[in-house]
């Protein structure tokens, strides 16, 4: 196995908590002698030469004063974070540094990335912050660090940004991760099944509920997420299919996400077929199960000097750059 990949994180939220705790969880299984094929919830135990626990957290950035200055192992439980504790003993991790709040902060973050030795910057700020996403991408470029965009903001889909990463030989993977077993993946599969079985779609909707900070923010800034979710459904008729990224923020749900699906179709001789379903998942675990593959591909690509977007990960993203 090669040297651990060095990961920096922008946005110390629930996804960062799920990722750090999960990496520690799988390393513990490895140390206990549990075979990789027996590890739950893993698509590929080794990818790009990296095991799921071959991650060294070397830097973290946030603008929440409750997190700045704290070690990563503490910061992931601070502020509005509400991902559950699944691992008791975590490595301390790096102290969280002040992130980008204005364009003048880009240079300082780029220098911090260089000092940390980071190979990959994982971007996971709340949805709707296009300018901040661009600033962090700029910092990654300046530091020659691969950039993974977990959010629906247009980074890999912005031709000028993608061209700069490609020319420099710096990896750029995005945009907007398609969760491990997420509502978009399920909805797309159900709509395809309706078509494959010869039924005629009449209407369909997907409504998502949650209680974490992402859902709180989506209640205010839903537009980029809705666009990305529609992209993930693969060109469906927008007149027949509706997606509500956040049908409501319910604090009691914490990091649990609930999605409701309805499909109405016409079968033989126009008779009606109605399908209703409900999905309940740990939202940030659902994200971390995909993030682990994205950062490993990014690090592998970075070490080979392959800039820009890899189509190898297109299926892991709702709106992949081309």
PDB file of C-alpha atoms in Angstrom:
ATOM      1  CA  UNK A   1       0.000   0.000   0.000  1.00  0.00           C
ATOM      2  CA  UNK A   2       1.303   3.459  -0.837  1.00  0.00           C
ATOM      3  CA  UNK A   3       1.724   6.435   1.483  1.00  0.00           C
ATOM      4  CA  UNK A   4      -1.485   7.765   3.033  1.00  0.00           C
ATOM      5  CA  UNK A   5      -3.196  10.541   1.097  1.00  0.00           C
ATOM      6  CA  UNK A   6      -3.091  13.929   2.784  1.00  0.00           C
ATOM      7  CA  UNK A   7      -6.545  15.501   2.990  1.00  0.00           C
ATOM      8  CA  UNK A   8      -7.637  19.046   3.806  1.00  0.00           C
ATOM      9  CA  UNK A   9     -11.291  19.921   4.418  1.00  0.00           C
ATOM     10  CA  UNK A  10     -13.098  23.208   3.823  1.00  0.00           C
ATOM     11  CA  UNK A  11     -16.262  23.231   5.913  1.00  0.00           C
ATOM     12  CA  UNK A  12     -16.086  21.201   9.127  1.00  0.00           C
ATOM     13  CA  UNK A  13     -19.664  19.979   9.107  1.00  0.00           C
ATOM     14  CA  UNK A  14     -21.463  16.675   9.447  1.00  0.00           C
ATOM     15  CA  UNK A  15     -19.824  15.225   6.336  1.00  0.00           C
ATOM     16  CA  UNK A  16     -16.389  15.848   7.852  1.00  0.00           C
ATOM     17  CA  UNK A  17     -17.569  14.149  11.045  1.00  0.00           C
ATOM     18  CA  UNK A  18     -18.927  11.131   9.183  1.00  0.00           C
ATOM     19  CA  UNK A  19     -15.732  10.852   7.140  1.00  0.00           C
ATOM     20  CA  UNK A  20     -13.282  11.126  10.033  1.00  0.00           C
ATOM     21  CA  UNK A  21     -15.230   8.757  12.272  1.00  0.00           C
ATOM     22  CA  UNK A  22     -15.756   6.300   9.419  1.00  0.00           C
ATOM     23  CA  UNK A  23     -12.081   6.218   8.461  1.00  0.00           C
ATOM     24  CA  UNK A  24     -11.222   5.489  12.106  1.00  0.00           C
ATOM     25  CA  UNK A  25     -13.947   2.827  12.263  1.00  0.00           C
ATOM     26  CA  UNK A  26     -12.570   0.928   9.261  1.00  0.00           C
ATOM     27  CA  UNK A  27      -8.996   1.205  10.496  1.00  0.00           C
ATOM     28  CA  UNK A  28     -10.146  -0.371  13.761  1.00  0.00           C
ATOM     29  CA  UNK A  29     -11.747  -3.264  11.851  1.00  0.00           C
ATOM     30  CA  UNK A  30      -8.479  -3.736   9.954  1.00  0.00           C
ATOM     31  CA  UNK A  31      -6.484  -3.799  13.195  1.00  0.00           C
ATOM     32  CA  UNK A  32      -8.903  -6.383  14.600  1.00  0.00           C
ATOM     33  CA  UNK A  33      -8.162  -8.626  11.633  1.00  0.00           C
ATOM     34  CA  UNK A  34     -11.597  -8.306  10.021  1.00  0.00           C
ATOM     35  CA  UNK A  35     -11.301  -9.087   6.309  1.00  0.00           C
ATOM     36  CA  UNK A  36     -12.071  -6.196   3.889  1.00  0.00           C
ATOM     37  CA  UNK A  37     -14.857  -8.185   2.235  1.00  0.00           C
ATOM     38  CA  UNK A  38     -16.605  -8.217   5.621  1.00  0.00           C
ATOM     39  CA  UNK A  39     -16.455  -4.432   6.135  1.00  0.00           C
ATOM     40  CA  UNK A  40     -19.987  -3.015   5.867  1.00  0.00           C
ATOM     41  CA  UNK A  41     -20.947  -0.207   3.525  1.00  0.00           C
ATOM     42  CA  UNK A  42     -17.875  -0.172   1.266  1.00  0.00           C
ATOM     43  CA  UNK A  43     -17.930  -0.161  -2.536  1.00  0.00           C
ATOM     44  CA  UNK A  44     -14.172  -0.700  -2.952  1.00  0.00           C
ATOM     45  CA  UNK A  45     -11.897  -1.384   0.016  1.00  0.00           C
ATOM     46  CA  UNK A  46      -8.906  -0.350  -2.122  1.00  0.00           C
ATOM     47  CA  UNK A  47      -9.126   2.318  -4.827  1.00  0.00           C
ATOM     48  CA  UNK A  48      -6.254   4.046  -6.589  1.00  0.00           C
ATOM     49  CA  UNK A  49      -3.907   2.112  -4.327  1.00  0.00           C
ATOM     50  CA  UNK A  50      -5.508   3.544  -1.168  1.00  0.00           C
ATOM     51  CA  UNK A  51      -7.461   1.620   1.453  1.00  0.00           C
ATOM     52  CA  UNK A  52     -10.467   3.348   3.020  1.00  0.00           C
ATOM     53  CA  UNK A  53      -8.369   4.184   6.088  1.00  0.00           C
ATOM     54  CA  UNK A  54      -5.337   5.494   4.175  1.00  0.00           C
ATOM     55  CA  UNK A  55      -6.371   9.078   4.931  1.00  0.00           C
ATOM     56  CA  UNK A  56      -4.312  11.575   6.911  1.00  0.00           C
ATOM     57  CA  UNK A  57      -6.260  14.694   7.847  1.00  0.00           C
ATOM     58  CA  UNK A  58      -3.732  17.516   7.562  1.00  0.00           C
ATOM     59  CA  UNK A  59      -5.782  20.741   7.490  1.00  0.00           C
ATOM     60  CA  UNK A  60      -9.269  22.051   8.147  1.00  0.00           C
ATOM     61  CA  UNK A  61     -10.918  25.392   7.415  1.00  0.00           C
ATOM     62  CA  UNK A  62     -14.093  27.007   8.742  1.00  0.00           C
ATOM     63  CA  UNK A  63     -15.429  30.449   9.658  1.00  0.00           C
ATOM     64  CA  UNK A  64     -17.391  29.285  12.705  1.00  0.00           C
ATOM     65  CA  UNK A  65     -15.623  30.699  15.780  1.00  0.00           C
ATOM     66  CA  UNK A  66     -16.799  27.664  17.757  1.00  0.00           C
ATOM     67  CA  UNK A  67     -14.591  25.450  15.579  1.00  0.00           C
ATOM     68  CA  UNK A  68     -11.561  27.632  14.799  1.00  0.00           C
ATOM     69  CA  UNK A  69      -8.525  26.668  16.893  1.00  0.00           C
ATOM     70  CA  UNK A  70      -9.961  23.346  17.988  1.00  0.00           C
ATOM     71  CA  UNK A  71      -8.509  20.023  16.841  1.00  0.00           C
ATOM     72  CA  UNK A  72     -10.519  18.340  14.098  1.00  0.00           C
ATOM     73  CA  UNK A  73     -11.554  15.545  16.473  1.00  0.00           C
ATOM     74  CA  UNK A  74     -13.359  18.149  18.632  1.00  0.00           C
ATOM     75  CA  UNK A  75     -14.497  20.569  15.933  1.00  0.00           C
ATOM     76  CA  UNK A  76     -16.596  17.914  14.193  1.00  0.00           C
ATOM     77  CA  UNK A  77     -18.892  17.916  17.245  1.00  0.00           C
ATOM     78  CA  UNK A  78     -19.115  21.713  17.609  1.00  0.00           C
ATOM     79  CA  UNK A  79     -21.573  24.328  16.403  1.00  0.00           C
ATOM     80  CA  UNK A  80     -24.650  23.029  14.607  1.00  0.00           C
ATOM     81  CA  UNK A  81     -23.078  19.655  13.773  1.00  0.00           C
ATOM     82  CA  UNK A  82     -25.366  16.801  14.800  1.00  0.00           C
ATOM     83  CA  UNK A  83     -23.880  13.660  13.275  1.00  0.00           C
ATOM     84  CA  UNK A  84     -23.881  10.950  15.970  1.00  0.00           C
ATOM     85  CA  UNK A  85     -20.812   9.691  17.799  1.00  0.00           C
ATOM     86  CA  UNK A  86     -19.971   6.306  16.285  1.00  0.00           C
ATOM     87  CA  UNK A  87     -16.302   6.072  17.334  1.00  0.00           C
ATOM     88  CA  UNK A  88     -15.154   6.796  20.892  1.00  0.00           C
ATOM     89  CA  UNK A  89     -11.437   7.363  20.358  1.00  0.00           C
ATOM     90  CA  UNK A  90     -10.438   9.536  17.411  1.00  0.00           C
ATOM     91  CA  UNK A  91      -6.993  10.765  16.372  1.00  0.00           C
ATOM     92  CA  UNK A  92      -6.614  14.414  17.375  1.00  0.00           C
ATOM     93  CA  UNK A  93      -6.176  15.780  13.863  1.00  0.00           C
ATOM     94  CA  UNK A  94      -5.100  19.271  12.812  1.00  0.00           C
ATOM     95  CA  UNK A  95      -6.256  22.504  14.432  1.00  0.00           C
ATOM     96  CA  UNK A  96      -9.011  24.179  12.445  1.00  0.00           C
ATOM     97  CA  UNK A  97      -7.884  27.365  10.702  1.00  0.00           C
ATOM     98  CA  UNK A  98      -9.930  30.374   9.713  1.00  0.00           C
ATOM     99  CA  UNK A  99     -11.475  29.809   6.292  1.00  0.00           C
ATOM    100  CA  UNK A 100     -12.335  32.103   3.419  1.00  0.00           C
ATOM    101  CA  UNK A 101     -14.866  34.831   4.165  1.00  0.00           C
ATOM    102  CA  UNK A 102     -13.639  37.295   1.529  1.00  0.00           C
ATOM    103  CA  UNK A 103     -11.410  37.253  -1.546  1.00  0.00           C
ATOM    104  CA  UNK A 104      -8.507  38.638   0.491  1.00  0.00           C
ATOM    105  CA  UNK A 105      -8.435  35.349   2.451  1.00  0.00           C
ATOM    106  CA  UNK A 106      -7.645  33.185  -0.596  1.00  0.00           C
ATOM    107  CA  UNK A 107      -3.871  33.676  -0.472  1.00  0.00           C
ATOM    108  CA  UNK A 108      -3.665  32.771   3.233  1.00  0.00           C
ATOM    109  CA  UNK A 109      -5.612  29.545   2.695  1.00  0.00           C
ATOM    110  CA  UNK A 110      -3.433  28.660  -0.307  1.00  0.00           C
ATOM    111  CA  UNK A 111      -0.306  29.113   1.827  1.00  0.00           C
ATOM    112  CA  UNK A 112      -1.819  27.009   4.615  1.00  0.00           C
ATOM    113  CA  UNK A 113      -2.547  24.244   2.100  1.00  0.00           C
ATOM    114  CA  UNK A 114       1.073  24.314   0.934  1.00  0.00           C
ATOM    115  CA  UNK A 115       2.421  24.159   4.499  1.00  0.00           C
ATOM    116  CA  UNK A 116       0.141  21.250   5.382  1.00  0.00           C
ATOM    117  CA  UNK A 117       1.330  19.138   2.465  1.00  0.00           C
ATOM    118  CA  UNK A 118      -2.289  18.502   1.452  1.00  0.00           C
ATOM    119  CA  UNK A 119      -2.860  16.635  -1.806  1.00  0.00           C
ATOM    120  CA  UNK A 120      -6.647  17.018  -1.890  1.00  0.00           C
ATOM    121  CA  UNK A 121      -9.000  19.769  -0.675  1.00  0.00           C
ATOM    122  CA  UNK A 122     -12.503  18.494   0.058  1.00  0.00           C
ATOM    123  CA  UNK A 123     -15.036  21.318  -0.303  1.00  0.00           C
ATOM    124  CA  UNK A 124     -18.212  20.908   1.732  1.00  0.00           C
ATOM    125  CA  UNK A 125     -19.642  24.308   2.647  1.00  0.00           C
ATOM    126  CA  UNK A 126     -23.429  24.805   2.750  1.00  0.00           C
ATOM    127  CA  UNK A 127     -25.353  24.871  -0.524  1.00  0.00           C
ATOM    128  CA  UNK A 128     -25.764  28.191  -2.309  1.00  0.00           C
ATOM    129  CA  UNK A 129     -22.298  29.698  -1.741  1.00  0.00           C
ATOM    130  CA  UNK A 130     -21.033  29.885  -5.330  1.00  0.00           C
ATOM    131  CA  UNK A 131     -18.532  32.667  -4.614  1.00  0.00           C
ATOM    132  CA  UNK A 132     -16.976  30.820  -1.673  1.00  0.00           C
ATOM    133  CA  UNK A 133     -16.686  27.655  -3.760  1.00  0.00           C
ATOM    134  CA  UNK A 134     -14.810  29.598  -6.443  1.00  0.00           C
ATOM    135  CA  UNK A 135     -12.484  31.150  -3.865  1.00  0.00           C
ATOM    136  CA  UNK A 136     -11.588  27.761  -2.379  1.00  0.00           C
ATOM    137  CA  UNK A 137     -11.031  26.376  -5.885  1.00  0.00           C
ATOM    138  CA  UNK A 138      -8.703  29.327  -6.521  1.00  0.00           C
ATOM    139  CA  UNK A 139      -6.767  28.527  -3.331  1.00  0.00           C
ATOM    140  CA  UNK A 140      -6.462  24.879  -4.381  1.00  0.00           C
ATOM    141  CA  UNK A 141      -5.135  25.913  -7.795  1.00  0.00           C
ATOM    142  CA  UNK A 142      -2.596  28.263  -6.227  1.00  0.00           C
ATOM    143  CA  UNK A 143      -1.385  25.469  -3.940  1.00  0.00           C
ATOM    144  CA  UNK A 144      -1.545  22.790  -6.672  1.00  0.00           C
ATOM    145  CA  UNK A 145      -3.947  20.743  -4.563  1.00  0.00           C
ATOM    146  CA  UNK A 146      -6.705  18.578  -6.070  1.00  0.00           C
ATOM    147  CA  UNK A 147     -10.213  19.964  -5.496  1.00  0.00           C
ATOM    148  CA  UNK A 148     -13.270  17.805  -4.770  1.00  0.00           C
ATOM    149  CA  UNK A 149     -16.573  19.691  -4.831  1.00  0.00           C
ATOM    150  CA  UNK A 150     -19.293  17.929  -2.822  1.00  0.00           C
ATOM    151  CA  UNK A 151     -21.804  20.732  -3.387  1.00  0.00           C
ATOM    152  CA  UNK A 152     -24.061  21.736  -6.314  1.00  0.00           C
ATOM    153  CA  UNK A 153     -22.106  24.948  -6.930  1.00  0.00           C
ATOM    154  CA  UNK A 154     -20.734  25.120 -10.489  1.00  0.00           C
ATOM    155  CA  UNK A 155     -16.998  24.492 -10.332  1.00  0.00           C
ATOM    156  CA  UNK A 156     -16.204  21.472 -12.528  1.00  0.00           C
ATOM    157  CA  UNK A 157     -19.097  22.570 -14.775  1.00  0.00           C
ATOM    158  CA  UNK A 158     -17.559  26.006 -15.302  1.00  0.00           C
ATOM    159  CA  UNK A 159     -15.444  25.548 -18.463  1.00  0.00           C
ATOM    160  CA  UNK A 160     -12.933  28.261 -17.569  1.00  0.00           C
ATOM    161  CA  UNK A 161     -12.227  26.789 -14.127  1.00  0.00           C
ATOM    162  CA  UNK A 162     -12.006  23.221 -15.435  1.00  0.00           C
ATOM    163  CA  UNK A 163      -9.629  24.341 -18.204  1.00  0.00           C
ATOM    164  CA  UNK A 164      -7.270  25.955 -15.685  1.00  0.00           C
ATOM    165  CA  UNK A 165      -7.127  22.823 -13.518  1.00  0.00           C
ATOM    166  CA  UNK A 166      -6.593  20.651 -16.591  1.00  0.00           C
ATOM    167  CA  UNK A 167      -3.812  22.845 -17.972  1.00  0.00           C
ATOM    168  CA  UNK A 168      -1.998  22.953 -14.626  1.00  0.00           C
ATOM    169  CA  UNK A 169      -2.255  19.186 -14.128  1.00  0.00           C
ATOM    170  CA  UNK A 170      -4.362  19.564 -10.969  1.00  0.00           C
ATOM    171  CA  UNK A 171      -7.315  17.238 -10.405  1.00  0.00           C
ATOM    172  CA  UNK A 172     -10.839  18.701 -10.184  1.00  0.00           C
ATOM    173  CA  UNK A 173     -13.738  16.381  -9.315  1.00  0.00           C
ATOM    174  CA  UNK A 174     -17.319  17.674  -9.095  1.00  0.00           C
ATOM    175  CA  UNK A 175     -20.023  18.777  -8.900  1.00  0.00           C
ATOM    176  CA  UNK A 176     -22.421  17.624  -6.179  1.00  0.00           C
ATOM    177  CA  UNK A 177     -21.926  14.106  -4.905  1.00  0.00           C
ATOM    178  CA  UNK A 178     -24.576  11.481  -5.588  1.00  0.00           C
ATOM    179  CA  UNK A 179     -25.039   9.894  -2.186  1.00  0.00           C
ATOM    180  CA  UNK A 180     -24.363   6.227  -1.492  1.00  0.00           C
ATOM    181  CA  UNK A 181     -28.046   5.290  -1.534  1.00  0.00           C
ATOM    182  CA  UNK A 182     -29.590   8.694  -2.064  1.00  0.00           C
ATOM    183  CA  UNK A 183     -32.955   9.978  -3.185  1.00  0.00           C
ATOM    184  CA  UNK A 184     -31.724  11.028  -6.641  1.00  0.00           C
ATOM    185  CA  UNK A 185     -30.206   7.599  -7.351  1.00  0.00           C
ATOM    186  CA  UNK A 186     -33.409   5.857  -6.254  1.00  0.00           C
ATOM    187  CA  UNK A 187     -35.725   8.246  -8.104  1.00  0.00           C
ATOM    188  CA  UNK A 188     -33.720   7.878 -11.319  1.00  0.00           C
ATOM    189  CA  UNK A 189     -33.847   4.089 -11.018  1.00  0.00           C
ATOM    190  CA  UNK A 190     -37.601   4.071 -10.429  1.00  0.00           C
ATOM    191  CA  UNK A 191     -38.298   6.353 -13.403  1.00  0.00           C
ATOM    192  CA  UNK A 192     -36.115   4.155 -15.609  1.00  0.00           C
ATOM    193  CA  UNK A 193     -37.973   1.058 -14.402  1.00  0.00           C
ATOM    194  CA  UNK A 194     -41.316   2.644 -15.343  1.00  0.00           C
ATOM    195  CA  UNK A 195     -39.998   3.349 -18.846  1.00  0.00           C
ATOM    196  CA  UNK A 196     -38.293  -0.035 -19.241  1.00  0.00           C
ATOM    197  CA  UNK A 197     -41.506  -1.862 -18.319  1.00  0.00           C
ATOM    198  CA  UNK A 198     -43.485   0.039 -20.944  1.00  0.00           C
ATOM    199  CA  UNK A 199     -45.626   2.214 -18.693  1.00  0.00           C
ATOM    200  CA  UNK A 200     -46.297   5.875 -19.530  1.00  0.00           C
ATOM    201  CA  UNK A 201     -45.218   8.368 -16.884  1.00  0.00           C
ATOM    202  CA  UNK A 202     -47.968  10.781 -15.872  1.00  0.00           C
ATOM    203  CA  UNK A 203     -46.305  12.556 -12.961  1.00  0.00           C
ATOM    204  CA  UNK A 204     -43.737  12.076 -10.217  1.00  0.00           C
ATOM    205  CA  UNK A 205     -42.376  13.952  -7.246  1.00  0.00           C
ATOM    206  CA  UNK A 206     -39.607  13.656  -4.680  1.00  0.00           C
ATOM    207  CA  UNK A 207     -39.692  15.536  -1.361  1.00  0.00           C
ATOM    208  CA  UNK A 208     -36.789  15.570   1.100  1.00  0.00           C
ATOM    209  CA  UNK A 209     -36.851  16.385   4.824  1.00  0.00           C
ATOM    210  CA  UNK A 210     -33.948  16.728   7.244  1.00  0.00           C
ATOM    211  CA  UNK A 211     -32.664  18.359  10.395  1.00  0.00           C
ATOM    212  CA  UNK A 212     -29.013  19.155   9.722  1.00  0.00           C
ATOM    213  CA  UNK A 213     -27.461  22.491   8.739  1.00  0.00           C
ATOM    214  CA  UNK A 214     -27.548  21.608   5.046  1.00  0.00           C
ATOM    215  CA  UNK A 215     -31.333  21.264   5.150  1.00  0.00           C
ATOM    216  CA  UNK A 216     -31.566  24.462   7.176  1.00  0.00           C
ATOM    217  CA  UNK A 217     -29.635  26.270   4.456  1.00  0.00           C
ATOM    218  CA  UNK A 218     -31.569  24.577   1.632  1.00  0.00           C
ATOM    219  CA  UNK A 219     -34.760  26.119   2.968  1.00  0.00           C
ATOM    220  CA  UNK A 220     -33.208  29.486   2.022  1.00  0.00           C
ATOM    221  CA  UNK A 221     -31.063  28.576  -1.013  1.00  0.00           C
ATOM    222  CA  UNK A 222     -32.706  25.643  -2.856  1.00  0.00           C
ATOM    223  CA  UNK A 223     -32.127  26.668  -6.483  1.00  0.00           C
ATOM    224  CA  UNK A 224     -28.670  25.203  -7.200  1.00  0.00           C
ATOM    225  CA  UNK A 225     -29.561  21.961  -5.405  1.00  0.00           C
ATOM    226  CA  UNK A 226     -32.813  21.576  -7.338  1.00  0.00           C
ATOM    227  CA  UNK A 227     -30.999  22.122 -10.640  1.00  0.00           C
ATOM    228  CA  UNK A 228     -28.380  19.526  -9.718  1.00  0.00           C
ATOM    229  CA  UNK A 229     -31.002  16.995  -8.617  1.00  0.00           C
ATOM    230  CA  UNK A 230     -32.852  17.407 -11.916  1.00  0.00           C
ATOM    231  CA  UNK A 231     -29.523  16.889 -13.726  1.00  0.00           C
ATOM    232  CA  UNK A 232     -29.077  13.649 -11.795  1.00  0.00           C
ATOM    233  CA  UNK A 233     -32.424  12.352 -13.067  1.00  0.00           C
ATOM    234  CA  UNK A 234     -31.051  12.367 -16.606  1.00  0.00           C
ATOM    235  CA  UNK A 235     -33.137  14.750 -18.687  1.00  0.00           C
ATOM    236  CA  UNK A 236     -36.612  13.852 -17.455  1.00  0.00           C
ATOM    237  CA  UNK A 237     -39.617  15.940 -18.483  1.00  0.00           C
ATOM    238  CA  UNK A 238     -39.606  18.817 -15.985  1.00  0.00           C
ATOM    239  CA  UNK A 239     -43.305  19.270 -16.663  1.00  0.00           C
ATOM    240  CA  UNK A 240     -44.013  15.829 -15.204  1.00  0.00           C
ATOM    241  CA  UNK A 241     -41.333  15.462 -12.518  1.00  0.00           C
ATOM    242  CA  UNK A 242     -40.888  17.748  -9.518  1.00  0.00           C
ATOM    243  CA  UNK A 243     -38.070  17.638  -6.957  1.00  0.00           C
ATOM    244  CA  UNK A 244     -38.199  19.517  -3.652  1.00  0.00           C
ATOM    245  CA  UNK A 245     -34.627  19.423  -2.229  1.00  0.00           C
ATOM    246  CA  UNK A 246     -35.863  20.559   1.180  1.00  0.00           C
ATOM    247  CA  UNK A 247     -39.552  20.126   1.826  1.00  0.00           C
ATOM    248  CA  UNK A 248     -38.879  21.190   5.382  1.00  0.00           C
ATOM    249  CA  UNK A 249     -36.228  21.624   8.066  1.00  0.00           C
ATOM    250  CA  UNK A 250     -37.164  19.568  11.121  1.00  0.00           C
ATOM    251  CA  UNK A 251     -34.581  19.954  13.884  1.00  0.00           C
ATOM    252  CA  UNK A 252     -35.716  16.767  15.640  1.00  0.00           C
ATOM    253  CA  UNK A 253     -34.532  14.727  12.645  1.00  0.00           C
ATOM    254  CA  UNK A 254     -30.944  15.912  13.268  1.00  0.00           C
ATOM    255  CA  UNK A 255     -28.709  14.244  10.637  1.00  0.00           C
ATOM    256  CA  UNK A 256     -31.441  11.852   9.518  1.00  0.00           C
ATOM    257  CA  UNK A 257     -32.861  12.432   6.042  1.00  0.00           C
ATOM    258  CA  UNK A 258     -36.306  11.274   4.964  1.00  0.00           C
ATOM    259  CA  UNK A 259     -37.354  11.256   1.316  1.00  0.00           C
ATOM    260  CA  UNK A 260     -40.801  10.566  -0.095  1.00  0.00           C
ATOM    261  CA  UNK A 261     -41.396   9.459  -3.679  1.00  0.00           C
ATOM    262  CA  UNK A 262     -44.552   9.298  -5.745  1.00  0.00           C
ATOM    263  CA  UNK A 263     -44.876   8.001  -9.294  1.00  0.00           C
ATOM    264  CA  UNK A 264     -48.149   7.947 -11.211  1.00  0.00           C
ATOM    265  CA  UNK A 265     -48.168   6.142 -14.557  1.00  0.00           C
ATOM    266  CA  UNK A 266     -50.567   4.760 -17.143  1.00  0.00           C
ATOM    267  CA  UNK A 267     -50.523   1.027 -17.737  1.00  0.00           C
ATOM    268  CA  UNK A 268     -52.475  -1.266 -20.057  1.00  0.00           C
ATOM    269  CA  UNK A 269     -55.471   0.479 -21.646  1.00  0.00           C
ATOM    270  CA  UNK A 270     -54.645   3.632 -19.711  1.00  0.00           C
ATOM    271  CA  UNK A 271     -55.321   2.178 -16.279  1.00  0.00           C
ATOM    272  CA  UNK A 272     -53.602   3.983 -13.428  1.00  0.00           C
ATOM    273  CA  UNK A 273     -50.524   2.719 -11.571  1.00  0.00           C
ATOM    274  CA  UNK A 274     -49.433   4.598  -8.434  1.00  0.00           C
ATOM    275  CA  UNK A 275     -46.211   3.907  -6.535  1.00  0.00           C
ATOM    276  CA  UNK A 276     -45.308   5.550  -3.204  1.00  0.00           C
ATOM    277  CA  UNK A 277     -42.095   4.991  -1.261  1.00  0.00           C
ATOM    278  CA  UNK A 278     -40.156   6.333   1.715  1.00  0.00           C
ATOM    279  CA  UNK A 279     -36.382   6.404   2.297  1.00  0.00           C
ATOM    280  CA  UNK A 280     -34.767   7.034   5.695  1.00  0.00           C
ATOM    281  CA  UNK A 281     -30.981   7.354   5.960  1.00  0.00           C
ATOM    282  CA  UNK A 282     -28.171   8.860   8.017  1.00  0.00           C
ATOM    283  CA  UNK A 283     -27.592  11.760   5.637  1.00  0.00           C
ATOM    284  CA  UNK A 284     -23.878  12.352   6.189  1.00  0.00           C
ATOM    285  CA  UNK A 285     -22.988   8.656   6.223  1.00  0.00           C
ATOM    286  CA  UNK A 286     -24.707   8.511   2.850  1.00  0.00           C
ATOM    287  CA  UNK A 287     -22.343  11.265   1.695  1.00  0.00           C
ATOM    288  CA  UNK A 288     -19.164   9.862   3.268  1.00  0.00           C
ATOM    289  CA  UNK A 289     -19.616   6.527   1.486  1.00  0.00           C
ATOM    290  CA  UNK A 290     -19.088   8.395  -1.792  1.00  0.00           C
ATOM    291  CA  UNK A 291     -16.614  11.022  -0.570  1.00  0.00           C
ATOM    292  CA  UNK A 292     -14.154   8.264   0.327  1.00  0.00           C
ATOM    293  CA  UNK A 293     -14.024   7.199  -3.333  1.00  0.00           C
ATOM    294  CA  UNK A 294     -13.843  10.751  -4.695  1.00  0.00           C
ATOM    295  CA  UNK A 295     -10.859  11.749  -2.547  1.00  0.00           C
ATOM    296  CA  UNK A 296      -8.992   8.526  -3.345  1.00  0.00           C
ATOM    297  CA  UNK A 297      -9.456   9.004  -7.087  1.00  0.00           C
ATOM    298  CA  UNK A 298      -8.436  12.661  -6.754  1.00  0.00           C
ATOM    299  CA  UNK A 299      -5.247  11.770  -4.879  1.00  0.00           C
ATOM    300  CA  UNK A 300      -4.356   9.030  -7.356  1.00  0.00           C
ATOM    301  CA  UNK A 301      -4.981  11.395 -10.261  1.00  0.00           C
ATOM    302  CA  UNK A 302      -2.931  14.109  -8.566  1.00  0.00           C
ATOM    303  CA  UNK A 303       0.058  11.818  -8.015  1.00  0.00           C
ATOM    304  CA  UNK A 304      -0.003  10.868 -11.689  1.00  0.00           C
ATOM    305  CA  UNK A 305      -0.141  14.516 -12.738  1.00  0.00           C
ATOM    306  CA  UNK A 306      -3.517  14.133 -14.437  1.00  0.00           C
ATOM    307  CA  UNK A 307      -5.357  17.430 -14.302  1.00  0.00           C
ATOM    308  CA  UNK A 308      -9.041  18.193 -14.596  1.00  0.00           C
ATOM    309  CA  UNK A 309     -12.024  15.879 -14.373  1.00  0.00           C
ATOM    310  CA  UNK A 310     -11.947  12.071 -14.401  1.00  0.00           C
ATOM    311  CA  UNK A 311     -14.981  10.408 -15.990  1.00  0.00           C
ATOM    312  CA  UNK A 312     -14.221   7.434 -13.737  1.00  0.00           C
ATOM    313  CA  UNK A 313     -16.189   9.198 -11.000  1.00  0.00           C
ATOM    314  CA  UNK A 314     -19.074  10.568 -13.100  1.00  0.00           C
ATOM    315  CA  UNK A 315     -21.492   8.053 -11.574  1.00  0.00           C
ATOM    316  CA  UNK A 316     -20.611   9.365  -8.102  1.00  0.00           C
ATOM    317  CA  UNK A 317     -21.767  12.885  -8.956  1.00  0.00           C
ATOM    318  CA  UNK A 318     -25.151  14.445  -9.690  1.00  0.00           C
ATOM    319  CA  UNK A 319     -23.731  17.058 -12.079  1.00  0.00           C
ATOM    320  CA  UNK A 320     -20.293  15.927 -13.290  1.00  0.00           C
ATOM    321  CA  UNK A 321     -18.039  18.286 -15.209  1.00  0.00           C
ATOM    322  CA  UNK A 322     -17.254  17.209 -18.739  1.00  0.00           C
TER     323      UNK A 322
END
